[in-house]
XYZ file of C-alpha atoms in Angstrom:
501
model
C 136.821 165.428 149.295
C 133.059 165.517 148.681
C 132.564 163.743 145.410
C 128.664 164.268 143.244
C 128.416 161.686 140.672
C 127.355 163.833 137.072
C 126.243 162.522 133.835
C 127.633 159.281 135.127
C 131.003 160.726 136.392
C 132.656 161.636 139.746
C 133.039 164.984 140.185
C 135.333 166.628 143.826
C 132.995 169.509 144.867
C 132.976 171.773 147.511
C 131.220 171.540 150.251
C 129.069 173.685 149.893
C 128.340 172.552 146.336
C 127.756 168.717 148.013
C 125.939 169.693 150.593
C 123.084 172.098 148.083
C 123.004 168.808 146.008
C 121.912 166.674 149.133
C 119.569 168.915 150.338
C 117.405 169.281 146.402
C 118.151 165.285 146.397
C 116.387 164.489 149.669
C 113.399 167.259 149.389
C 113.067 166.499 145.348
C 112.295 162.304 146.468
C 110.145 163.463 149.291
C 108.463 166.028 147.152
C 107.289 163.862 144.714
C 106.931 160.760 146.070
C 106.303 160.858 149.893
C 108.443 160.763 153.196
C 108.198 157.611 153.764
C 110.232 156.841 150.546
C 113.191 157.988 152.397
C 115.349 156.020 154.744
C 118.367 156.107 156.932
C 120.725 153.056 158.048
C 123.404 154.313 160.222
C 126.912 152.434 161.558
C 126.350 150.866 165.855
C 129.591 152.388 165.913
C 128.314 156.191 164.984
C 128.359 158.397 168.191
C 125.464 159.187 169.732
C 125.574 163.015 168.874
C 125.500 161.158 165.354
C 122.642 159.570 165.665
C 121.036 162.433 167.116
C 121.128 164.304 164.462
C 120.611 162.438 161.813
C 117.839 161.178 163.333
C 116.447 165.360 163.661
C 117.576 165.485 159.940
C 115.010 162.682 159.025
C 112.505 163.128 160.929
C 112.710 167.203 159.523
C 111.970 165.544 155.970
C 108.791 163.324 157.584
C 110.325 159.810 157.131
C 110.019 157.628 160.530
C 112.691 155.449 158.412
C 115.606 154.936 160.439
C 117.887 152.182 161.848
C 120.737 150.990 163.133
C 120.770 147.052 163.683
C 121.955 146.469 160.456
C 122.312 143.072 160.553
C 119.167 142.192 162.331
C 116.771 139.996 161.077
C 113.363 140.278 163.149
C 112.780 142.968 164.945
C 108.894 141.694 167.442
C 111.350 141.510 171.058
C 112.657 145.440 170.524
C 108.801 145.962 169.666
C 108.276 144.526 172.798
C 110.224 146.674 174.988
C 110.250 150.365 176.108
C 113.653 149.947 177.217
C 117.214 150.144 176.195
C 119.061 146.670 175.900
C 122.113 145.922 177.993
C 124.591 143.376 179.113
C 122.525 143.370 182.512
C 125.011 143.752 185.144
C 128.107 146.030 185.487
C 130.871 144.545 183.761
C 132.812 144.337 186.895
C 130.441 142.199 188.429
C 131.367 138.982 186.111
C 134.335 138.383 187.830
C 132.015 137.104 190.848
C 130.207 135.184 189.158
C 129.420 131.841 190.355
C 127.665 130.346 186.811
C 127.802 131.743 183.254
C 126.073 131.051 180.417
C 126.792 132.275 177.058
C 124.394 131.850 174.212
C 124.819 132.381 170.183
C 128.547 134.423 170.375
C 131.738 133.169 168.163
C 132.561 134.535 171.939
C 136.756 135.194 171.104
C 136.362 136.855 168.278
C 132.910 138.693 169.399
C 133.960 139.906 172.420
C 137.242 139.131 173.194
C 137.318 141.623 176.696
C 133.801 139.710 177.294
C 135.770 136.357 176.787
C 139.117 137.751 178.806
C 136.652 138.145 181.601
C 135.353 135.130 182.070
C 138.467 133.367 180.875
C 139.606 134.465 184.226
C 136.714 133.642 186.268
C 136.786 130.100 185.311
C 140.274 129.907 186.410
C 139.043 130.794 190.467
C 135.359 129.039 190.225
C 132.798 130.124 187.911
C 131.329 127.626 185.923
C 131.271 128.665 182.161
C 128.900 127.063 180.281
C 128.602 127.803 176.136
C 125.497 127.563 173.824
C 125.825 128.252 170.213
C 126.494 127.205 166.698
C 129.660 126.142 166.462
C 131.963 124.452 169.425
C 135.601 126.751 168.356
C 137.915 126.346 171.393
C 137.375 129.872 173.435
C 140.388 128.702 175.216
C 138.147 129.300 178.499
C 138.052 126.374 181.187
C 134.222 125.236 180.220
C 132.042 123.534 182.185
C 129.494 122.663 179.515
C 129.517 123.176 176.261
C 126.331 122.548 173.260
C 126.468 123.448 169.077
C 123.933 123.268 167.438
C 122.479 124.179 163.423
C 121.526 127.833 163.818
C 117.707 126.688 163.092
C 118.085 124.894 166.731
C 119.672 127.343 168.709
C 116.309 127.707 170.451
C 115.244 124.417 171.498
C 118.689 123.921 172.487
C 117.403 127.129 174.922
C 114.297 125.995 175.632
C 115.724 122.681 176.656
C 117.655 124.499 178.947
C 114.423 126.137 180.627
C 112.215 122.751 180.113
C 114.989 121.093 181.781
C 115.269 123.523 184.620
C 111.539 123.383 185.437
C 112.414 119.490 186.083
C 115.328 120.265 188.324
C 112.611 122.825 190.411
C 109.885 120.130 190.665
C 107.574 122.133 188.691
C 105.002 121.638 186.464
C 106.470 122.088 182.722
C 105.022 124.918 180.120
C 102.837 123.457 177.521
C 104.211 124.913 175.112
C 107.830 122.663 176.001
C 105.901 119.352 176.413
C 107.597 117.954 172.961
C 111.329 119.778 173.846
C 113.928 117.000 174.151
C 116.580 117.459 177.074
C 119.654 116.049 176.769
C 121.842 115.396 179.181
C 124.328 118.607 178.695
C 121.351 120.283 178.950
C 120.667 119.493 182.250
C 124.751 119.952 183.161
C 124.310 123.771 182.372
C 120.701 124.456 183.825
C 122.019 122.762 186.925
C 124.843 124.759 187.188
C 122.670 127.958 186.861
C 120.253 126.563 189.511
C 123.670 126.515 191.815
C 125.624 129.169 193.789
C 124.499 132.722 194.205
C 125.196 134.934 191.163
C 125.094 133.986 187.811
C 124.345 135.596 184.409
C 122.950 134.933 181.112
C 124.594 136.354 177.813
C 122.659 137.012 174.526
C 125.347 136.972 171.808
C 125.246 138.801 168.580
C 123.948 135.803 166.437
C 120.964 135.640 168.998
C 119.413 138.870 167.058
C 120.526 137.999 163.710
C 118.446 134.933 163.453
C 114.449 134.889 162.793
C 113.682 133.107 166.545
C 115.337 136.329 168.052
C 112.094 137.052 170.220
C 111.296 133.585 171.485
C 114.998 133.329 171.898
C 114.888 136.314 174.023
C 111.698 135.202 175.943
C 113.113 131.435 176.929
C 116.346 133.074 178.369
C 114.266 135.619 180.591
C 112.640 132.345 182.051
C 115.347 130.844 182.468
C 117.065 133.772 184.728
C 113.251 133.692 186.223
C 113.878 130.160 187.143
C 117.089 130.254 188.367
C 117.717 133.926 189.609
C 119.976 134.897 186.397
C 120.522 138.485 185.137
C 120.029 138.480 181.251
C 121.922 140.864 179.043
C 123.049 141.330 175.939
C 127.163 141.728 174.860
C 125.905 144.011 172.096
C 127.251 144.248 168.612
C 129.019 147.638 167.283
C 130.946 150.224 169.528
C 127.416 151.986 170.563
C 124.326 149.659 170.261
C 123.350 150.900 173.411
C 124.167 154.659 172.458
C 121.855 154.105 169.717
C 118.581 153.035 171.743
C 120.266 156.088 174.015
C 119.712 158.611 170.716
C 116.330 156.917 169.873
C 117.318 155.908 166.656
C 115.046 153.942 165.970
C 112.341 153.836 163.383
C 108.601 154.758 163.446
C 107.749 153.152 160.030
C 110.454 150.870 157.975
C 113.014 149.412 160.490
C 116.630 148.095 158.963
C 114.590 144.837 157.147
C 112.138 146.354 155.522
C 113.445 149.294 153.809
C 115.071 147.441 151.746
C 112.502 144.528 151.012
C 110.623 147.311 150.322
C 112.813 149.641 148.321
C 113.593 153.446 148.961
C 113.469 156.150 146.546
C 116.335 157.904 148.182
C 118.947 156.313 151.199
C 121.278 157.848 153.423
C 124.313 155.733 154.845
C 126.399 156.754 157.401
C 129.681 154.848 158.210
C 127.577 151.666 156.210
C 129.214 149.177 153.681
C 126.060 147.595 152.462
C 128.805 144.399 151.367
C 129.685 143.753 154.617
C 127.391 145.140 157.093
C 124.053 143.895 156.429
C 122.491 140.956 157.081
C 121.411 140.191 153.163
C 123.213 142.186 151.523
C 121.566 141.325 148.211
C 118.923 142.366 149.587
C 120.385 145.912 150.041
C 122.324 146.012 146.933
C 119.398 145.457 144.552
C 117.350 148.048 146.517
C 120.141 150.846 146.992
C 120.610 150.471 142.334
C 117.324 150.945 142.536
C 117.152 154.414 144.313
C 117.165 157.955 142.743
C 119.178 159.107 145.338
C 122.051 157.299 148.086
C 124.103 159.320 150.266
C 126.877 158.120 151.419
C 128.671 159.516 154.455
C 132.054 157.409 155.840
C 135.524 158.222 156.347
C 136.833 156.285 152.994
C 136.237 156.042 149.712
C 134.703 152.577 149.048
C 135.129 151.972 145.981
C 132.033 149.418 146.018
C 129.970 152.493 146.599
C 131.004 154.331 143.701
C 128.630 151.829 141.432
C 124.935 152.727 143.580
C 125.826 156.118 145.289
C 125.829 159.009 143.453
C 127.247 161.887 146.175
C 130.264 160.383 149.153
C 130.461 162.907 152.127
C 133.671 162.297 153.505
C 133.169 161.967 157.133
C 135.938 161.766 160.039
C 136.433 158.345 161.462
C 135.918 158.257 165.686
C 139.696 158.971 165.842
C 139.242 162.452 164.830
C 136.279 163.458 166.207
C 134.595 164.455 169.274
C 131.304 162.634 170.488
C 129.767 159.597 172.622
C 129.616 155.922 172.917
C 127.824 154.606 175.664
C 128.724 151.420 176.792
C 127.282 147.754 177.117
C 126.927 148.129 180.764
C 125.377 151.426 180.164
C 128.410 153.816 181.167
C 128.819 157.160 179.374
C 132.244 157.446 177.647
C 132.217 160.654 175.591
C 136.698 161.362 173.944
C 137.727 164.615 172.057
C 139.263 163.737 168.429
C 142.916 163.464 169.031
C 144.214 164.243 165.222
C 142.676 166.409 163.031
C 140.111 165.330 160.222
C 142.747 164.267 157.117
C 141.708 166.590 154.068
C 138.415 168.001 153.463
C 136.698 166.007 155.594
C 134.559 166.552 158.598
C 133.368 165.416 161.392
C 129.761 163.835 161.471
C 128.081 166.054 163.451
C 129.037 169.037 162.028
C 127.828 168.275 158.979
C 124.648 167.102 159.879
C 124.288 170.008 161.639
C 124.996 172.109 158.510
C 122.393 169.916 156.329
C 119.655 170.871 158.527
C 120.564 174.233 158.252
C 120.871 174.093 154.195
C 117.009 172.083 155.400
C 115.764 174.720 156.785
C 114.933 172.555 159.355
C 114.584 173.733 163.292
C 116.621 173.213 166.271
C 120.106 172.580 164.514
C 122.196 175.680 166.490
C 124.459 173.670 168.289
C 127.588 174.902 168.793
C 129.886 172.086 169.951
C 128.770 168.360 170.445
C 128.598 168.216 173.946
C 125.177 170.876 173.724
C 124.161 166.845 171.399
C 125.192 164.671 173.867
C 123.659 166.981 177.243
C 120.583 167.617 174.635
C 120.036 163.740 174.280
C 121.404 161.949 177.782
C 121.581 165.187 180.133
C 124.266 166.555 181.640
C 126.794 165.021 183.650
C 125.580 161.841 183.273
C 127.697 158.406 184.133
C 124.966 155.615 184.059
C 122.045 155.965 181.769
C 118.527 155.723 182.761
C 116.318 153.212 181.368
C 117.970 150.333 181.011
C 115.735 146.801 180.677
C 115.589 143.448 179.010
C 112.284 141.827 179.422
C 109.599 141.957 176.943
C 106.312 141.028 176.710
C 105.241 138.061 174.629
C 104.162 134.036 175.103
C 107.084 130.949 174.830
C 105.739 129.397 171.232
C 108.153 126.864 169.732
C 108.409 127.397 166.109
C 107.737 124.034 164.135
C 110.109 121.744 163.341
C 112.855 122.939 160.691
C 113.820 121.033 157.597
C 116.855 119.576 156.866
C 118.319 121.572 153.936
C 121.764 122.910 153.877
C 122.310 126.010 156.555
C 124.900 128.447 156.993
C 126.333 129.419 159.570
C 127.948 133.586 159.060
C 130.583 134.449 161.826
C 132.070 138.260 161.003
C 135.891 137.888 161.695
C 136.941 139.701 164.104
C 139.238 141.863 161.863
C 136.631 142.871 158.790
C 133.966 143.959 161.913
C 133.772 147.514 160.943
C 135.492 149.435 158.176
C 138.389 150.723 160.124
C 139.494 147.193 161.261
C 139.026 146.396 157.373
C 141.674 148.594 155.948
C 143.633 148.233 158.668
C 147.249 146.930 157.186
C 148.546 145.666 160.195
C 145.495 143.187 161.275
C 144.856 142.312 157.774
C 148.331 140.107 158.071
C 147.020 137.768 160.976
C 145.867 134.827 160.841
C 142.428 135.914 161.698
C 142.387 137.623 158.433
C 142.995 134.803 156.156
C 140.202 134.801 153.131
C 137.362 132.734 154.042
C 136.228 128.824 153.703
C 133.740 126.685 153.614
C 134.082 124.911 156.891
C 131.834 122.183 156.813
C 131.341 119.173 158.820
C 133.629 115.458 157.580
C 130.298 113.407 157.740
C 128.044 116.455 155.529
C 130.685 116.531 153.309
C 130.465 112.592 152.611
C 127.557 112.854 151.533
C 127.898 115.978 149.318
C 130.852 114.083 148.069
C 132.889 116.763 148.857
C 136.857 116.555 149.819
C 139.169 118.509 151.874
C 141.248 121.348 150.326
C 139.514 120.894 147.232
C 137.334 124.179 145.572
C 133.681 124.207 145.921
C 130.593 126.663 144.772
C 128.544 128.053 147.546
C 125.027 129.773 146.413
C 122.337 131.851 147.914
C 120.179 133.558 146.257
C 120.628 134.395 142.379
C 124.305 134.866 143.236
C 127.462 131.700 144.343
C 131.105 132.145 145.197
C 133.851 129.699 145.202
C 135.881 129.101 148.063
C 138.136 125.984 149.429
C 136.122 123.226 151.849
C 138.006 122.793 155.211
C 136.591 119.964 157.046
C 135.728 120.904 160.967
C 134.316 118.808 163.621
C 133.348 122.058 165.507
C 131.006 122.750 162.576
C 127.283 121.149 163.431
C 126.119 118.834 160.637
C 123.860 120.082 158.074
C 125.734 123.030 158.076
C 128.474 125.312 156.498
C 130.461 127.738 158.434
C 131.001 130.954 155.527
C 132.130 133.578 156.771
C 130.404 137.328 156.514
C 132.101 140.863 155.661
C 134.397 139.893 153.496
C 135.176 140.655 149.770
C 134.957 136.992 148.662
C 131.745 135.990 150.087
C 130.104 139.555 150.061
C 127.830 138.375 147.182
C 125.942 135.738 149.273
C 122.497 136.244 150.843
C 121.484 135.695 154.508
C 123.832 135.115 156.986
C 121.815 132.135 158.601
C 119.544 131.113 156.058
C 119.478 127.627 153.158
C 122.745 127.514 151.297
C 123.485 125.082 149.024
C 127.248 123.670 148.251
C 128.811 121.653 145.394
C 132.275 120.854 143.889
C 133.788 123.527 141.501
């Protein structure tokens, strides 16, 4: 049921009362503080229709602060492109690749179906190369694998580019002259130079790092040198659909809307403690806000503290809508069961909210009408796909040797639905996160395997069990995000301290 906080107490109310409360609250904030004081964040698993209507509501109130890139650290690469990031090739082409390079991915857990396609391809003749921040066994026959600290990933991709220049007998660009190249880098570069069909896949953490723009520029350069396609594996069920629905900021992005706190937030399908790149930053801003509108299929207990109104929306199983997958294929669906209780499909809720706010253009009778307005009728693959960006390659300064966090998102904590699936929570992938650390790093910190350690970031700390793991690079500690035991921490890939508890 819809819920409104009155005098610090939560009360269940009718939909008409809840929507009037939201409309008055948002209009009051805009009138008193200006439209820039309003921001909206949506989960990348929202439908095209939900993205489109939330954008129209927020834009209709005069604000351009909308985003879905919840874990992204920097946004320069998106600003340098007019296209929609995608896989770079069709899914059925993966099986025919001669060579593939996956950069920055916990592949088996982030993209298990892509991992399966590469696994089958590698059984034939595809040379699969992995470059990431851990040396996990992906259960794929691997041609070469390199694992480095997150701050070193950009230098490792640069080494591949330099190796490709050298192997082709071309002049190495001045920006790459100081980059060191190891034997594994040469092996990967050679793999990409040989054969006819090859692809470079950029994983989730490429966009989660501060070096995202340079990583993309380097990958594009490597693609040009080797003839490989370059694409993104994509985070969330509908990141391509969000771009297609233009759910992108004209002002503050997903990072800026919390770095400079706003007076009002609309959160759709987002659980900030688990879904953001820096939960500390977001929660601090949300607790200062005059109004937080929380839209979710679930009564998220943590949100009861900072939200002012909770609107129950249907999950994807209970609504019609559209996803666009990473190859750009449009996939519409219908709800298979009725929404529970007073929950409503989010597209219907947003349509009514637009009318309550007296905004133009909210006369839709079906989700298909919204879809056709955004994408056109009968579209199978969307137009405007592309991963090229403008910019110059420039290597960052050498990093300090401080301890770095490596934050994976465990597969069964990836979204609100998975977190609440009792069956998934009984699997080994749902075990309590540990502080995984290389034995050499642990020895220097006087940390013992199996004992409790205090992990600190910013103004918060948590206690976890230390676990020795030689797949973790030196001077790093792997601490999963998106989990209640680690939600108090800060940057997914930032400085971190570890000490004996």
